[in-house]
PDB file of C-alpha atoms and ligand atoms in Angstrom:
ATOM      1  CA  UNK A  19       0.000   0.000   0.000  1.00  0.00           C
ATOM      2  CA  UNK A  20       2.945   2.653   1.060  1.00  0.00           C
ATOM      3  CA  UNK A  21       4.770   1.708  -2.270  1.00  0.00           C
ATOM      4  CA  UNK A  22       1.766   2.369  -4.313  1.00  0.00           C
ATOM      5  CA  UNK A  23       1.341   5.963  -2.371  1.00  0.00           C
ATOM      6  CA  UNK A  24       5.109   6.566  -3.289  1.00  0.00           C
ATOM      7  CA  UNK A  25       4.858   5.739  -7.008  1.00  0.00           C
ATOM      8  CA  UNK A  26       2.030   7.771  -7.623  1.00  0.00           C
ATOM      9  CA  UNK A  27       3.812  10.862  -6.412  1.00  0.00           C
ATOM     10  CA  UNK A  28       6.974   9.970  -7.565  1.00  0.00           C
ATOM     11  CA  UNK A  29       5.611   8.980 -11.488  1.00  0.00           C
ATOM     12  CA  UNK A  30       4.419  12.742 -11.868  1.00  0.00           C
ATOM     13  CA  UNK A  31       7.736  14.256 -10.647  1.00  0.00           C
ATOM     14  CA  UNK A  32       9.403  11.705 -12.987  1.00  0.00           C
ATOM     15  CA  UNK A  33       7.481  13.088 -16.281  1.00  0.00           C
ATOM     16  CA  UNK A  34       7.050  16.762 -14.998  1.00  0.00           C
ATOM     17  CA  UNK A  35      11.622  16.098 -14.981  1.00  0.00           C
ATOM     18  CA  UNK A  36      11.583  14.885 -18.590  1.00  0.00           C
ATOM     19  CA  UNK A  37       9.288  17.289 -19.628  1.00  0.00           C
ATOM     20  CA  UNK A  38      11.913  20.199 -17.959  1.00  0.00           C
ATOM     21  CA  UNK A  39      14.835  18.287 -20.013  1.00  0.00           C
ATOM     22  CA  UNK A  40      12.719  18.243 -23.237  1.00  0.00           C
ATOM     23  CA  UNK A  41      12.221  22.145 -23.114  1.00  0.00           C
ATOM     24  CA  UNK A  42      16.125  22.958 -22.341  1.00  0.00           C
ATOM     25  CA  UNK A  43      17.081  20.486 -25.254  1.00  0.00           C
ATOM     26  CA  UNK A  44      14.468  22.489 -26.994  1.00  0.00           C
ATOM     27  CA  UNK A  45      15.840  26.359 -26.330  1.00  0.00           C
ATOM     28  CA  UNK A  46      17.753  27.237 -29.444  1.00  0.00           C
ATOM     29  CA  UNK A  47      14.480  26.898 -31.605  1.00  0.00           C
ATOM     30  CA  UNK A  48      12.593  28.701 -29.191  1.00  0.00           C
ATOM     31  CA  UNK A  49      12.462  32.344 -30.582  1.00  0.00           C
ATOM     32  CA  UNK A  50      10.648  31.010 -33.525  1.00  0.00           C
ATOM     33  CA  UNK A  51       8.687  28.514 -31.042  1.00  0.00           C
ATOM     34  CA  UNK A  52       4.437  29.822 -30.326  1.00  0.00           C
ATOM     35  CA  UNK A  53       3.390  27.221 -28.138  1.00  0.00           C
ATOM     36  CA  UNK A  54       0.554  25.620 -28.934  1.00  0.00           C
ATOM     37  CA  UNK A  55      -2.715  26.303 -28.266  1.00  0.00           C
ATOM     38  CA  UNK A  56      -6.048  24.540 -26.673  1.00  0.00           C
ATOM     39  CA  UNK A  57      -9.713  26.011 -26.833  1.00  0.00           C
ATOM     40  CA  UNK A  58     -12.712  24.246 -25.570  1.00  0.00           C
ATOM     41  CA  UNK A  59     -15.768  24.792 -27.001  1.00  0.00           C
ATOM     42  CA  UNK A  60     -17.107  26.317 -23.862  1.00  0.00           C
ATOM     43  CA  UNK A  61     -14.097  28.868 -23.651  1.00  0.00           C
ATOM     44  CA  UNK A  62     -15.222  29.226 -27.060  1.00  0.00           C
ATOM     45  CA  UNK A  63     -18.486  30.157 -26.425  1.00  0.00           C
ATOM     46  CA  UNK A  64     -17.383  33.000 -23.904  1.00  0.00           C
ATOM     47  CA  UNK A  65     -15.297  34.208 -26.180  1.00  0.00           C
ATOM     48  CA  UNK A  66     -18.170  34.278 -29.155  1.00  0.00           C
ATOM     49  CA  UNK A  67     -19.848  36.856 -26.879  1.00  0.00           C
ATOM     50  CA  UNK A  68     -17.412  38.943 -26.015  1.00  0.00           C
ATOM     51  CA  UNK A  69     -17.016  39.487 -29.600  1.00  0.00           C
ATOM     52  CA  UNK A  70     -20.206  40.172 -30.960  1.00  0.00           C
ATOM     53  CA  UNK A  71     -20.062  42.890 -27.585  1.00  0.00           C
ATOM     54  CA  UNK A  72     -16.739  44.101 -29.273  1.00  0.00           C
ATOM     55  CA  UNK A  73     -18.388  44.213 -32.966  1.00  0.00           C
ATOM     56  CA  UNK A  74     -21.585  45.415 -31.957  1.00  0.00           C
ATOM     57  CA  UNK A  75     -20.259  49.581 -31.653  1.00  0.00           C
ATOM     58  CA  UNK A  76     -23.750  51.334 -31.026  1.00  0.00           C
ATOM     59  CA  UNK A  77     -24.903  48.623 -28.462  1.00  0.00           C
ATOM     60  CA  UNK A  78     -28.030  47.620 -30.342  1.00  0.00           C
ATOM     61  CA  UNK A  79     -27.514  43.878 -30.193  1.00  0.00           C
ATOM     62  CA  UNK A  80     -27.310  43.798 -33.469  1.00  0.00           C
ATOM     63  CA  UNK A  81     -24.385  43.962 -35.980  1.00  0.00           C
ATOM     64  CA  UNK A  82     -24.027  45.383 -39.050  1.00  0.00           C
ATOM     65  CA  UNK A  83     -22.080  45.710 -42.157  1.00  0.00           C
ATOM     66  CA  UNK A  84     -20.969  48.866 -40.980  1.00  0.00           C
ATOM     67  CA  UNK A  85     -19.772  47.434 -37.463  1.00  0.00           C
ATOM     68  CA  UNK A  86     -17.820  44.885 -38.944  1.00  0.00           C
ATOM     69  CA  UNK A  87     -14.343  45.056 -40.704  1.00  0.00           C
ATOM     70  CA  UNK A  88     -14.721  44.567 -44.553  1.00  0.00           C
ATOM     71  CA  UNK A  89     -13.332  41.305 -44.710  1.00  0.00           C
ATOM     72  CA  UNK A  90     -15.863  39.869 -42.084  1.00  0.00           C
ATOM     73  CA  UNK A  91     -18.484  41.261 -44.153  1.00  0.00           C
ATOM     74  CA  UNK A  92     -19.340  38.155 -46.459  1.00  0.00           C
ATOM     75  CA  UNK A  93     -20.326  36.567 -42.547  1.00  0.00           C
ATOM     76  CA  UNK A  94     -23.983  39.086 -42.606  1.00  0.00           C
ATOM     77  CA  UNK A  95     -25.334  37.338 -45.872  1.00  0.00           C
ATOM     78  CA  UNK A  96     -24.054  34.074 -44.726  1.00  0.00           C
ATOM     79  CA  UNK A  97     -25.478  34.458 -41.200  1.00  0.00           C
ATOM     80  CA  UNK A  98     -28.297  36.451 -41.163  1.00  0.00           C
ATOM     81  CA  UNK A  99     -31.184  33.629 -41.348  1.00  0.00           C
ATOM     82  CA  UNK A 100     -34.122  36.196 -40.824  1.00  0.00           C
ATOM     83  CA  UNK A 101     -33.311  38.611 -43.363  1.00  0.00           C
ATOM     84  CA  UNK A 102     -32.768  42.159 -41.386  1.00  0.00           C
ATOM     85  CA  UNK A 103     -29.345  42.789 -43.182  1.00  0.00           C
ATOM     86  CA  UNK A 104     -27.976  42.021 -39.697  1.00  0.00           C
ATOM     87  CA  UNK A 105     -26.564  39.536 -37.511  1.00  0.00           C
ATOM     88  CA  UNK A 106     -28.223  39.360 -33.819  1.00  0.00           C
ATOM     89  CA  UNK A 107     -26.407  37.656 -30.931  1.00  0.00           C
ATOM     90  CA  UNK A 108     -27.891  34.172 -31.798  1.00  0.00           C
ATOM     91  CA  UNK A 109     -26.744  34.145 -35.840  1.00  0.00           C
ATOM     92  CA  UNK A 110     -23.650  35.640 -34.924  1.00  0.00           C
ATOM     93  CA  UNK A 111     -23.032  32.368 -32.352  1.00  0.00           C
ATOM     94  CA  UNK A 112     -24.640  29.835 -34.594  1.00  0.00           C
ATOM     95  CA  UNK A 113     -22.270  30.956 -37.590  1.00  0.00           C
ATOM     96  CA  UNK A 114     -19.015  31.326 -35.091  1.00  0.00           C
ATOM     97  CA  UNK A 115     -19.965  28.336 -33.507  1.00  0.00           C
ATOM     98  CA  UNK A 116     -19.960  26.416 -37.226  1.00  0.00           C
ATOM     99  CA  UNK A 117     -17.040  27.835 -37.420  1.00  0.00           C
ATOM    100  CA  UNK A 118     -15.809  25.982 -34.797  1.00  0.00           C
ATOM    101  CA  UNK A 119     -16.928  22.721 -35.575  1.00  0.00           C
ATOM    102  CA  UNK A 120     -15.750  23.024 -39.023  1.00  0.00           C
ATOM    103  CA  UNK A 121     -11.868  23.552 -37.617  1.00  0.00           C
ATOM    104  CA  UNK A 122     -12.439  21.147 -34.809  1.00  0.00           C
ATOM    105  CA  UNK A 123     -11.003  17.943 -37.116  1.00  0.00           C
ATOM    106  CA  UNK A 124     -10.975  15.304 -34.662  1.00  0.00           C
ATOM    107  CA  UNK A 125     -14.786  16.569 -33.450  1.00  0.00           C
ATOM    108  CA  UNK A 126     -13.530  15.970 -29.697  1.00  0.00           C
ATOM    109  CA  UNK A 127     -15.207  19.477 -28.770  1.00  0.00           C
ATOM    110  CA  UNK A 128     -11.804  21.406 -28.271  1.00  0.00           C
ATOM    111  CA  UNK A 129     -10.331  22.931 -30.982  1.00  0.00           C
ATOM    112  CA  UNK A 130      -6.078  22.747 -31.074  1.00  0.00           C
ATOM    113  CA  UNK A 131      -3.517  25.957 -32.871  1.00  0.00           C
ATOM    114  CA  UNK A 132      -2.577  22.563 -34.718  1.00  0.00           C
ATOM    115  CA  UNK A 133      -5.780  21.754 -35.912  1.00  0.00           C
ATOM    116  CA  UNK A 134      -6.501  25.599 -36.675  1.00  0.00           C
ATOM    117  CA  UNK A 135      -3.633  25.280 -39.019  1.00  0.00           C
ATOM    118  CA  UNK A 136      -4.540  22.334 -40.829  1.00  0.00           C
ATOM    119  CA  UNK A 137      -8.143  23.834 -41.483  1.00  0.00           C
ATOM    120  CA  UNK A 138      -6.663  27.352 -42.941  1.00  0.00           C
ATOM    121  CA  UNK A 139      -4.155  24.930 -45.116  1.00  0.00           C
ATOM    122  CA  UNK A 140      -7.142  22.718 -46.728  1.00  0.00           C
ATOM    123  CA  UNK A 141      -8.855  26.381 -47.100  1.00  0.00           C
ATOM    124  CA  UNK A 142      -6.322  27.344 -49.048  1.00  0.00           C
ATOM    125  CA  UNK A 143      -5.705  24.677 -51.379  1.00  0.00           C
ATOM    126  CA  UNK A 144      -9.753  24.605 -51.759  1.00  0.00           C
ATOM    127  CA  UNK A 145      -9.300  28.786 -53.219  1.00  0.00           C
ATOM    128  CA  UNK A 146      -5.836  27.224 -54.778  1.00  0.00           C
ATOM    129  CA  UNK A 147      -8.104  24.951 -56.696  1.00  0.00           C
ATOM    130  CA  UNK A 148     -11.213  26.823 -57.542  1.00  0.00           C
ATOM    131  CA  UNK A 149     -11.688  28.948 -60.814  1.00  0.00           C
ATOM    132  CA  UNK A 150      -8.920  31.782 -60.956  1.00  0.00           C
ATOM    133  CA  UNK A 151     -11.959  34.470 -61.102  1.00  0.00           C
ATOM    134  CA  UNK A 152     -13.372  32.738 -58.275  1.00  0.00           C
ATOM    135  CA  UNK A 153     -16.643  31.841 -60.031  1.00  0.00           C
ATOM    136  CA  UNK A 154     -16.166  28.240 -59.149  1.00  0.00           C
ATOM    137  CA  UNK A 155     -18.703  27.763 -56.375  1.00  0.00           C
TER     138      UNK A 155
HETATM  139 CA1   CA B   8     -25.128  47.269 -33.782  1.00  0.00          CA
HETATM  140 CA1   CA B   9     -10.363  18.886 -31.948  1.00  0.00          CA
END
């Protein structure tokens, strides 16, 4: 029973060592090193309000074109189910939340910088692939 209590501290200590080793072995490549990051869908849901708070300038709970950066634009037609020519709280999460799911590879419900990648690289050989004028559709 003591031995049991022992290894279960010690085992921890053991990989939180290696893991301290890996790092220094690691340090020359570390200036071009951004650690990886984890987002759970939750976090991510948080987050999806604070956002339309940011976006939404005149406090209306509603955004518009004009409240939104140009290149976020092409999200109102896509988003806006009811047809006001703006997004309220609930498109705006339904479309960010999509969003999510759609980068979220493995579907476990958190959403990795590593799988983020992967999604803007098949996004880009998708545009790579479609008609130069961008007709393709
Ligand atoms: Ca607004
Ligand atoms: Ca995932």
């Amino acid at each position: 029973m003591r031995s049991w209590i022992v290894a279960a501290a010690i085992v921890p200590l053991f990989l939180a060592a290696c893991g301290a080793r890996d790092e220094d072995e690691e340090t020359p490549a570390a200036a071009n090193y951004s650690p990886p990051t984890v987002t759970s869908r939750l976090d991510f849901g948080s987050e999806i309000e604070r956002r339309f708070h940011d976006n939404d300038v005149n406090r209306d709970d509603k955004i518009t074109p004009d409240e939104l950066p140009e290149r976020l634009r092409p999200m109102i037609a896509r988003g806006d189910k009811n047809g006001d020519g703006a997004l309220s709280a609930e498109e705006w999460g339904n479309l960010l939340l999509d969003w999510f799911d759609r980068n979220d590879l493995n579907k476990d419900r958190t959403l990795t910088s590593e799988e983020r990648e992967t999604y803007r690289a098949q996004q880009r050989a998708r545009r790579a692939a479609a008609a130069p004028d961008g007709s393709a559709r």
